[in-house]
Each structure stands twice: as C-alpha cells, then as structure tokens.
Amino acid sequence: AVCHGWDVEKDATEGKLMPRHEGALVLLQVMEEFYGEGLEDLFAKRKDGVIGILNGIDQEYWNPATDRSLANQYDIDSVLKIKPKLKKLLQKELSLEPDDIPFFAYIGRLDGHQKGVNLLLTAIKPFLEKKQCQLAILGTGDIKIVGLIRDLAKKYPSRITFTHAFDEALARRIYAGADAVVIPSKFEPCGLIQMIAMRYGTIPLVRKTGGLADSVIDGKTGIVFGPYATKELFQLFIHQNCITKELIHSSGSTSQLLREEFPKKTLKH
C-alpha cells in the first residue's frame, strides 16, 4: 500500500508506530477512523506493507532565481537583500500599507472543512485590529468563506487583501514577498504550498498533520503548531514578533529554506 505523506515503522519494543525518517508522523494517520475513510482497519492489518511517498515540485519551474513574475530575481546569496524589496512591491500592488510588520499569506482553496481557513480568520483577527500584521489571501472556494474574507477586507483594508481568483503570477509574487505562508489544514496528505514557500525562502507556518509535518521541521525550516484549534494558532501569532526577528529575518534559516529540496520522483516498476 502506498500513501502520500506518511512513512512509519513499528517499534519492536513497545509495539508503537515510530518514524522512519525525520519529520514523519509518529502515528500513521490513515489507520485512524477520521483519516482512514473506512479503510483504517485494512491499513492497520497491512501496516508492515504501508510506505509513504512525499510529494515533490519542479525545482526549475519554481525557482526565484529565474522567475520572470518577480521584479527582481534572487538566490541563496541575494535573498536577504532582494526579499524586503519584493515585500514592499507586493504591499504596493495589493494596496497595503508599506509597513515592516509581519506579512502572512494564504494561497489555495478556500475550504473550511479541510484547509482551516475559518481557523486562520478567527485567530488572526485580533492582530489585524491592533495593526500587528498583514494578511494576503489568494484563492477560490466556499461562498461562505469568501463572504467572511470580504467582510474582513472591507473592515481592515490596509491590513488584509483578498484576491478571489486563481492567479499563478500573483501567487509567485506572494511566495517571494510574504514573510510567512500559513497552512492551518485539519488534514493534508502532503501538499505543495509549503515546499514552494521554502523554495522562495518564505517560512511555512503549518499544522502538525500528514505531509505538512513530514516536510517542515519546526524551528528549522518552518513553524509547526499542534492541535487543530483557534487557541493554538492564536498563541502562535502572539509570538509573531519573535518569529519575525529570530526566524524570518535570520540569514541562517533563510539559507536553510533555499537549500531544502523536494524534487519530483519517478516511480519505476
């Protein structure tokens, strides 16, 4: 059996499922009722034959050094000089105040069931009110979620911007200009957003689930938070200044992000 995003083995001494590789989930989620979709018992019986295959991205297609959607290209040597410029250009493009406060982004499907958009909006609202951060949202989806986002954008026009569309060129500029990309999913077999963010030297801020937990190392290549709860994400935003100063603006961490590789894999029979 093959599952995207998970790879575990059984610990012979305690009978527990333990990670085979750094960042893997301790418990194989597809063996749980919530994630198994009725197949959890089958996966549990065949657990010795279950392996995980992490997603990959085309690292030439997603390359800030050659990306023509950006006003300025950059690589590992120039990222600290160029990225702040791209942030200012992005703020201007999206009609946000040219402020150096943390700039968060959400890119993807607007789905309250899986993607955690409701969680994000509730947790970040107090910080928008206090002008402590900015948020750019790009995506399409649930009409109710769209309405909630538009209401927030009208209330805080200088701090939150919403583009209700699929726009890859804008997505690339957001990846390059934002400080962090937020992925608060309830479940996520793997995902590509966090990998593209790292490719562009942008911190992925993800929930500890599925392939998000497998591909992001907390405090090294991103920020990982625990239970699916507003309080957890809220607490993370409380520490946003620490995140900005010690991680987002750290040359060591930014270089680490650009060194991360998630190449596409070809399966051979």
Short mmCIF file of C-alpha atoms in Angstrom, two decimals:
data_model
loop_
_atom_site.label_atom_id
_atom_site.label_comp_id
_atom_site.label_asym_id
_atom_site.label_seq_id
_atom_site.Cartn_x
_atom_site.Cartn_y
_atom_site.Cartn_z
CA ALA A 1 0.00 0.00 0.00
CA VAL A 2 1.25 3.48 -0.82
CA CYS A 3 0.14 6.67 0.95
CA HIS A 4 1.21 10.21 0.18
CA GLY A 5 2.96 11.97 3.05
CA TRP A 6 3.38 9.16 5.60
CA ASP A 7 6.13 6.66 6.28
CA VAL A 8 6.35 4.78 9.57
CA GLU A 9 7.66 1.56 11.04
CA LYS A 10 6.79 -0.47 14.12
CA ASP A 11 8.96 -0.20 17.23
CA ALA A 12 9.58 -3.82 18.26
CA THR A 13 9.99 -3.00 21.95
CA GLU A 14 6.81 -1.02 22.57
CA GLY A 15 4.65 -2.03 19.64
CA LYS A 16 4.20 1.61 18.63
CA LEU A 17 4.48 3.15 15.20
CA MET A 18 7.66 5.17 15.01
CA PRO A 19 9.02 7.44 12.23
CA ARG A 20 11.39 6.04 9.62
CA HIS A 21 12.58 9.48 8.61
CA GLU A 22 12.93 12.85 10.31
CA GLY A 23 9.63 14.74 10.46
CA ALA A 24 7.37 11.72 9.90
CA LEU A 25 4.19 11.40 11.93
CA VAL A 26 4.53 9.13 14.95
CA LEU A 27 1.13 7.60 14.26
CA LEU A 28 0.11 6.62 10.76
CA GLN A 29 -2.99 8.73 10.35
CA VAL A 30 -4.66 6.57 7.76
CA MET A 31 -5.03 3.94 10.47
CA GLU A 32 -7.28 6.32 12.40
CA GLU A 33 -11.03 6.48 11.80
CA PHE A 34 -11.06 10.19 10.93
CA TYR A 35 -8.42 9.84 8.19
CA GLY A 36 -8.98 6.26 7.07
CA GLU A 37 -12.27 6.88 5.25
CA GLY A 38 -13.45 3.37 6.16
CA LEU A 39 -10.15 1.72 5.22
CA GLU A 40 -8.37 2.23 8.56
CA ASP A 41 -8.75 -1.41 9.63
CA LEU A 42 -7.38 -2.63 6.32
CA PHE A 43 -4.38 -0.31 6.59
CA ALA A 44 -3.79 -1.46 10.17
CA LYS A 45 -3.75 -5.12 9.09
CA ARG A 46 -1.33 -4.30 6.27
CA LYS A 47 0.79 -1.80 8.21
CA ASP A 48 4.04 -3.65 7.51
CA GLY A 49 3.48 -3.04 3.80
CA VAL A 50 2.49 0.63 4.01
CA ILE A 51 5.08 3.13 2.84
CA GLY A 52 4.93 6.86 2.28
CA ILE A 53 5.88 8.89 -0.78
CA LEU A 54 6.36 12.59 -0.18
CA ASN A 55 5.24 14.99 -2.92
CA GLY A 56 7.81 16.82 -4.96
CA ILE A 57 7.96 20.04 -7.00
CA ASP A 58 9.65 21.01 -10.25
CA GLN A 59 12.55 22.98 -8.81
CA GLU A 60 13.33 24.68 -12.11
CA TYR A 61 9.72 25.75 -12.66
CA TRP A 62 9.55 27.09 -9.10
CA ASN A 63 12.85 28.97 -8.99
CA PRO A 64 13.19 32.54 -7.65
CA ALA A 65 16.48 32.90 -9.49
CA THR A 66 14.74 32.65 -12.88
CA ASP A 67 11.13 33.59 -12.07
CA ARG A 68 10.00 36.24 -14.56
CA SER A 69 6.91 37.04 -12.47
CA LEU A 70 9.22 38.79 -9.99
CA ALA A 71 10.55 42.31 -10.43
CA ASN A 72 13.86 41.08 -9.06
CA GLN A 73 15.15 37.53 -9.08
CA TYR A 74 17.22 36.16 -6.22
CA ASP A 75 19.13 33.14 -5.00
CA ILE A 76 20.68 31.97 -1.75
CA ASP A 77 23.31 34.73 -1.90
CA SER A 78 20.94 37.63 -2.60
CA VAL A 79 17.73 36.63 -0.83
CA LEU A 80 18.27 38.83 2.25
CA LYS A 81 18.81 41.89 0.05
CA ILE A 82 16.04 41.27 -2.50
CA LYS A 83 13.22 39.81 -0.44
CA PRO A 84 12.47 43.00 1.57
CA LYS A 85 12.24 44.92 -1.72
CA LEU A 86 9.77 42.40 -3.08
CA LYS A 87 7.71 42.69 0.10
CA LYS A 88 7.36 46.44 -0.41
CA LEU A 89 6.44 45.98 -4.06
CA LEU A 90 3.84 43.38 -3.10
CA GLN A 91 2.32 45.66 -0.47
CA LYS A 92 2.02 48.40 -3.07
CA GLU A 93 0.49 46.03 -5.64
CA LEU A 94 -2.10 44.81 -3.12
CA SER A 95 -2.84 48.31 -1.72
CA LEU A 96 -1.49 47.51 1.75
CA GLU A 97 0.37 49.96 3.96
CA PRO A 98 4.15 49.87 3.37
CA ASP A 99 4.83 48.57 6.87
CA ASP A 100 7.53 46.23 8.18
CA ILE A 101 5.11 44.28 10.37
CA PRO A 102 4.81 40.51 9.72
CA PHE A 103 3.18 39.79 6.37
CA PHE A 104 1.33 36.47 6.32
CA ALA A 105 -0.21 34.82 3.28
CA TYR A 106 -2.70 32.10 2.49
CA ILE A 107 -2.68 30.59 -1.00
CA GLY A 108 -5.08 27.84 -2.02
CA ARG A 109 -8.59 26.50 -1.87
CA LEU A 110 -10.97 28.32 0.46
CA ASP A 111 -12.36 25.32 2.31
CA GLY A 112 -13.38 25.44 5.95
CA HIS A 113 -13.58 21.65 6.27
CA GLN A 114 -10.04 20.67 5.30
CA LYS A 115 -7.93 23.78 4.78
CA GLY A 116 -8.62 25.55 8.09
CA VAL A 117 -9.45 28.96 6.64
CA ASN A 118 -12.02 29.60 9.38
CA LEU A 119 -9.34 28.84 11.94
CA LEU A 120 -6.96 31.33 10.31
CA LEU A 121 -9.52 34.14 10.10
CA THR A 122 -10.59 33.76 13.74
CA ALA A 123 -7.05 33.51 15.10
CA ILE A 124 -5.58 36.42 13.16
CA LYS A 125 -8.44 38.92 13.55
CA PRO A 126 -7.24 40.41 16.89
CA PHE A 127 -3.85 41.12 15.35
CA LEU A 128 -5.39 42.80 12.32
CA GLU A 129 -7.40 45.00 14.69
CA LYS A 130 -4.23 46.07 16.51
CA LYS A 131 -2.33 46.63 13.24
CA GLN A 132 0.22 44.00 14.25
CA CYS A 133 0.31 42.10 10.95
CA GLN A 134 -0.89 41.97 7.36
CA LEU A 135 -2.55 39.12 5.51
CA ALA A 136 -2.87 38.36 1.81
CA ILE A 137 -5.34 35.69 0.71
CA LEU A 138 -5.38 34.28 -2.81
CA GLY A 139 -7.82 31.57 -3.82
CA THR A 140 -11.33 30.45 -4.67
CA GLY A 141 -13.82 28.17 -2.97
CA ASP A 142 -16.68 28.08 -0.46
CA ILE A 143 -19.01 31.07 -0.92
CA LYS A 144 -19.48 31.45 2.85
CA ILE A 145 -15.71 31.60 3.39
CA VAL A 146 -15.43 34.10 0.55
CA GLY A 147 -18.04 36.28 2.28
CA LEU A 148 -16.17 36.17 5.61
CA ILE A 149 -12.91 37.17 3.95
CA ARG A 150 -14.52 40.02 2.01
CA ASP A 151 -16.07 41.36 5.21
CA LEU A 152 -12.67 41.38 6.91
CA ALA A 153 -11.05 43.01 3.89
CA LYS A 154 -13.63 45.80 3.96
CA LYS A 155 -13.14 46.32 7.69
CA TYR A 156 -9.32 46.32 7.57
CA PRO A 157 -8.45 47.42 4.00
CA SER A 158 -4.86 48.39 4.81
CA ARG A 159 -4.09 45.11 6.60
CA ILE A 160 -5.84 42.34 4.67
CA THR A 161 -6.17 41.86 0.94
CA PHE A 162 -8.22 39.25 -0.89
CA THR A 163 -7.89 38.12 -4.48
CA HIS A 164 -10.76 35.79 -5.38
CA ALA A 165 -9.07 34.10 -8.33
CA PHE A 166 -6.51 31.57 -9.46
CA ASP A 167 -3.55 33.71 -10.43
CA GLU A 168 -0.23 31.90 -10.62
CA ALA A 169 1.82 35.01 -11.38
CA LEU A 170 0.43 36.76 -8.29
CA ALA A 171 0.95 33.59 -6.25
CA ARG A 172 4.62 33.67 -7.20
CA ARG A 173 4.95 37.29 -6.08
CA ILE A 174 3.23 36.43 -2.81
CA TYR A 175 5.56 33.49 -2.23
CA ALA A 176 8.50 35.82 -2.79
CA GLY A 177 7.23 38.87 -0.90
CA ALA A 178 5.44 37.44 2.14
CA ASP A 179 7.21 36.71 5.41
CA ALA A 180 5.29 33.50 6.05
CA VAL A 181 2.72 31.30 4.33
CA VAL A 182 0.07 29.89 6.67
CA ILE A 183 -1.26 26.35 6.08
CA PRO A 184 -3.58 25.50 9.01
CA SER A 185 -5.11 22.36 7.49
CA LYS A 186 -7.20 19.94 9.53
CA PHE A 187 -5.71 17.17 7.38
CA GLU A 188 -3.27 17.22 4.48
CA PRO A 189 -1.97 14.08 2.74
CA CYS A 190 1.05 16.09 1.66
CA GLY A 191 0.63 19.45 -0.05
CA LEU A 192 2.89 21.55 -2.25
CA ILE A 193 2.38 25.05 -0.84
CA GLN A 194 4.90 24.58 1.98
CA MET A 195 7.50 23.24 -0.45
CA ILE A 196 7.09 26.14 -2.86
CA ALA A 197 7.25 28.60 0.06
CA MET A 198 10.57 27.12 1.20
CA ARG A 199 11.83 27.25 -2.37
CA TYR A 200 11.21 31.02 -2.27
CA GLY A 201 12.81 31.47 1.17
CA THR A 202 9.45 32.06 2.87
CA ILE A 203 8.57 30.50 6.22
CA PRO A 204 5.83 27.84 6.06
CA LEU A 205 3.62 28.04 9.14
CA VAL A 206 1.82 24.70 9.21
CA ARG A 207 -0.30 22.47 11.39
CA LYS A 208 1.20 19.18 12.55
CA THR A 209 -0.65 16.80 10.25
CA GLY A 210 0.15 14.49 7.36
CA GLY A 211 2.74 15.60 4.85
CA LEU A 212 2.94 19.08 6.37
CA ALA A 213 4.54 17.56 9.46
CA ASP A 214 6.68 15.29 7.28
CA SER A 215 8.16 18.10 5.19
CA VAL A 216 8.52 21.02 7.65
CA ILE A 217 10.97 20.83 10.55
CA ASP A 218 9.77 23.03 13.42
CA GLY A 219 12.17 25.89 14.16
CA LYS A 220 14.46 24.96 11.29
CA THR A 221 12.54 25.06 8.02
CA GLY A 222 9.30 26.49 9.36
CA ILE A 223 6.88 26.70 12.27
CA VAL A 224 4.68 23.73 13.21
CA PHE A 225 1.72 24.03 15.59
CA GLY A 226 -0.23 21.25 17.25
CA PRO A 227 -3.95 20.62 17.79
CA TYR A 228 -6.49 21.91 15.28
CA ALA A 229 -7.75 24.75 17.46
CA THR A 230 -8.02 28.54 17.23
CA LYS A 231 -6.15 28.83 20.53
CA GLU A 232 -3.11 27.04 19.13
CA LEU A 233 -2.85 29.28 16.08
CA PHE A 234 -3.68 32.36 18.18
CA GLN A 235 -0.78 31.56 20.52
CA LEU A 236 1.47 31.24 17.51
CA PHE A 237 0.51 34.70 16.28
CA ILE A 238 1.15 36.09 19.79
CA HIS A 239 4.78 35.14 19.27
CA GLN A 240 4.89 36.57 15.78
CA ASN A 241 7.49 39.22 16.66
CA CYS A 242 9.81 36.50 17.89
CA ILE A 243 9.14 34.53 14.72
CA THR A 244 9.88 37.56 12.58
CA LYS A 245 13.09 38.60 14.30
CA GLU A 246 14.58 35.21 15.05
CA LEU A 247 13.41 33.12 12.12
CA ILE A 248 12.05 35.09 9.18
CA HIS A 249 14.90 37.62 9.21
CA SER A 250 17.58 35.08 10.12
CA SER A 251 20.15 34.54 7.39
CA GLY A 252 20.75 31.02 8.65
CA SER A 253 17.11 29.96 8.45
CA THR A 254 16.52 31.67 5.11
CA SER A 255 19.54 29.92 3.65
CA GLN A 256 18.29 26.64 5.07
CA LEU A 257 14.92 27.14 3.36
CA LEU A 258 16.52 27.74 -0.01
CA ARG A 259 18.65 24.62 0.46
CA GLU A 260 15.61 22.41 1.02
CA GLU A 261 14.90 20.16 -1.94
CA PHE A 262 11.68 18.34 -2.80
CA PRO A 263 12.37 17.05 -6.31
CA LYS A 264 9.73 15.23 -8.30
CA LYS A 265 10.07 11.47 -8.08
CA THR A 266 9.68 8.98 -10.89
CA LEU A 267 8.35 5.59 -9.84
CA LYS A 268 9.92 2.63 -11.60
CA HIS A 269 8.11 -0.69 -11.81
#
